[in-house]
Amino acid sequence: MSLRLGDPAPNFQAKTTAGDIDFYEYLGNNWGVLFSHPADFTPVCTTELGRTALLKEEFAKRNVKVLAVSVDPLDKHLGWVKDINETQNCSVDFPIIADENRTVANLYGMIHPNASETFTVRSLFIIGPDKKVKLTITYPASTGRNFNEVLRVIDSLQLTANYSVATPANWNSGEDVIVVPAVSTEDAIKKFSKGVKIVKPYLRYTPQPNID
Ligand code: BEZ
């Protein structure tokens, strides 16, 4: 059975380009993004890992630790990282897991046998500080992920976790957010000092609480 939202994110130990790690120890109290790549020395993956490295400060600002997974061995990963740094003008310093035995790929259901028996699809898991799965996305090998979207959904998840708000369709940071249904309008007015706009009793907006 595949992992579902709210499930505990399985722990594992692994060899990576940044040394041996225990997943939970690596995450500490941070949020985590664990994402898989079909194989080393492939073009789409090269751009994805480069983009992730270039967004290092954005992930750090949000207290997010990233880890990539590929089922190739460590020496191959190390050679590939040189190419990624050269071609994407970046410095990959987050761990890339050498998952030759597919331990992580199997724990996280990253191999979809009807797509490929051997390679992982592009799975991405966002894990909260409580080590629970908060969000999953799955792309086919041929479609590179949008890492601005990954940051956007992290912002949404962190707003929900910290302020009891949800984010509407096409929301971007800085725009109004939605008061979650579990908060009464009376409580919302007390809680959100920037004001509450009531469109319907169930549709209430407030300015994004964590910005001035
Ligand atoms: C890639 O990672 O570049 C890739 C992998 C499989 C199919 C197409 C592209």
Coordinates of N, CA, C and O and ligand atoms in Angstrom, one line a residue, residues 38 42-45 122 141-142, ligand 1:
P38 N 14.6 9.1 -11.7 CA 14.7 7.8 -12.4 C 16.1 7.2 -12.5 O 16.3 6.0 -12.3
T42 N 20.9 11.7 -16.4 CA 19.7 11.9 -17.3 C 19.4 13.4 -17.3 O 19.6 14.1 -16.3
P43 N 18.9 13.8 -18.5 CA 18.8 15.3 -18.6 C 17.8 16.0 -17.7 O 18.1 17.1 -17.1
V44 N 16.6 15.5 -17.6 CA 15.6 16.2 -16.8 C 16.0 16.2 -15.3 O 16.0 17.3 -14.6
C45 N 16.5 15.1 -14.8 CA 17.0 15.0 -13.4 C 18.1 16.0 -13.2 O 18.2 16.6 -12.1
R122 N 9.0 10.2 -10.7 CA 9.4 11.4 -9.9 C 8.4 11.6 -8.8 O 7.4 12.3 -8.9
A141 N 8.6 10.3 -15.5 CA 10.0 10.6 -15.7 C 10.2 11.7 -16.7 O 11.2 12.5 -16.6
S142 N 9.3 11.8 -17.7 CA 9.5 12.8 -18.7 C 9.2 14.2 -18.4 O 9.4 15.2 -19.2
Ligands
BEZ1 C1 15.3 12.2 -17.5 O1 15.5 12.1 -16.3 O2 15.8 13.1 -18.2 C2 14.4 11.3 -18.2 C3 14.2 10.0 -17.8 C4 13.3 9.2 -18.4 C5 12.6 9.6 -19.5 C6 12.8 10.9 -20.0 C7 13.7 11.8 -19.3

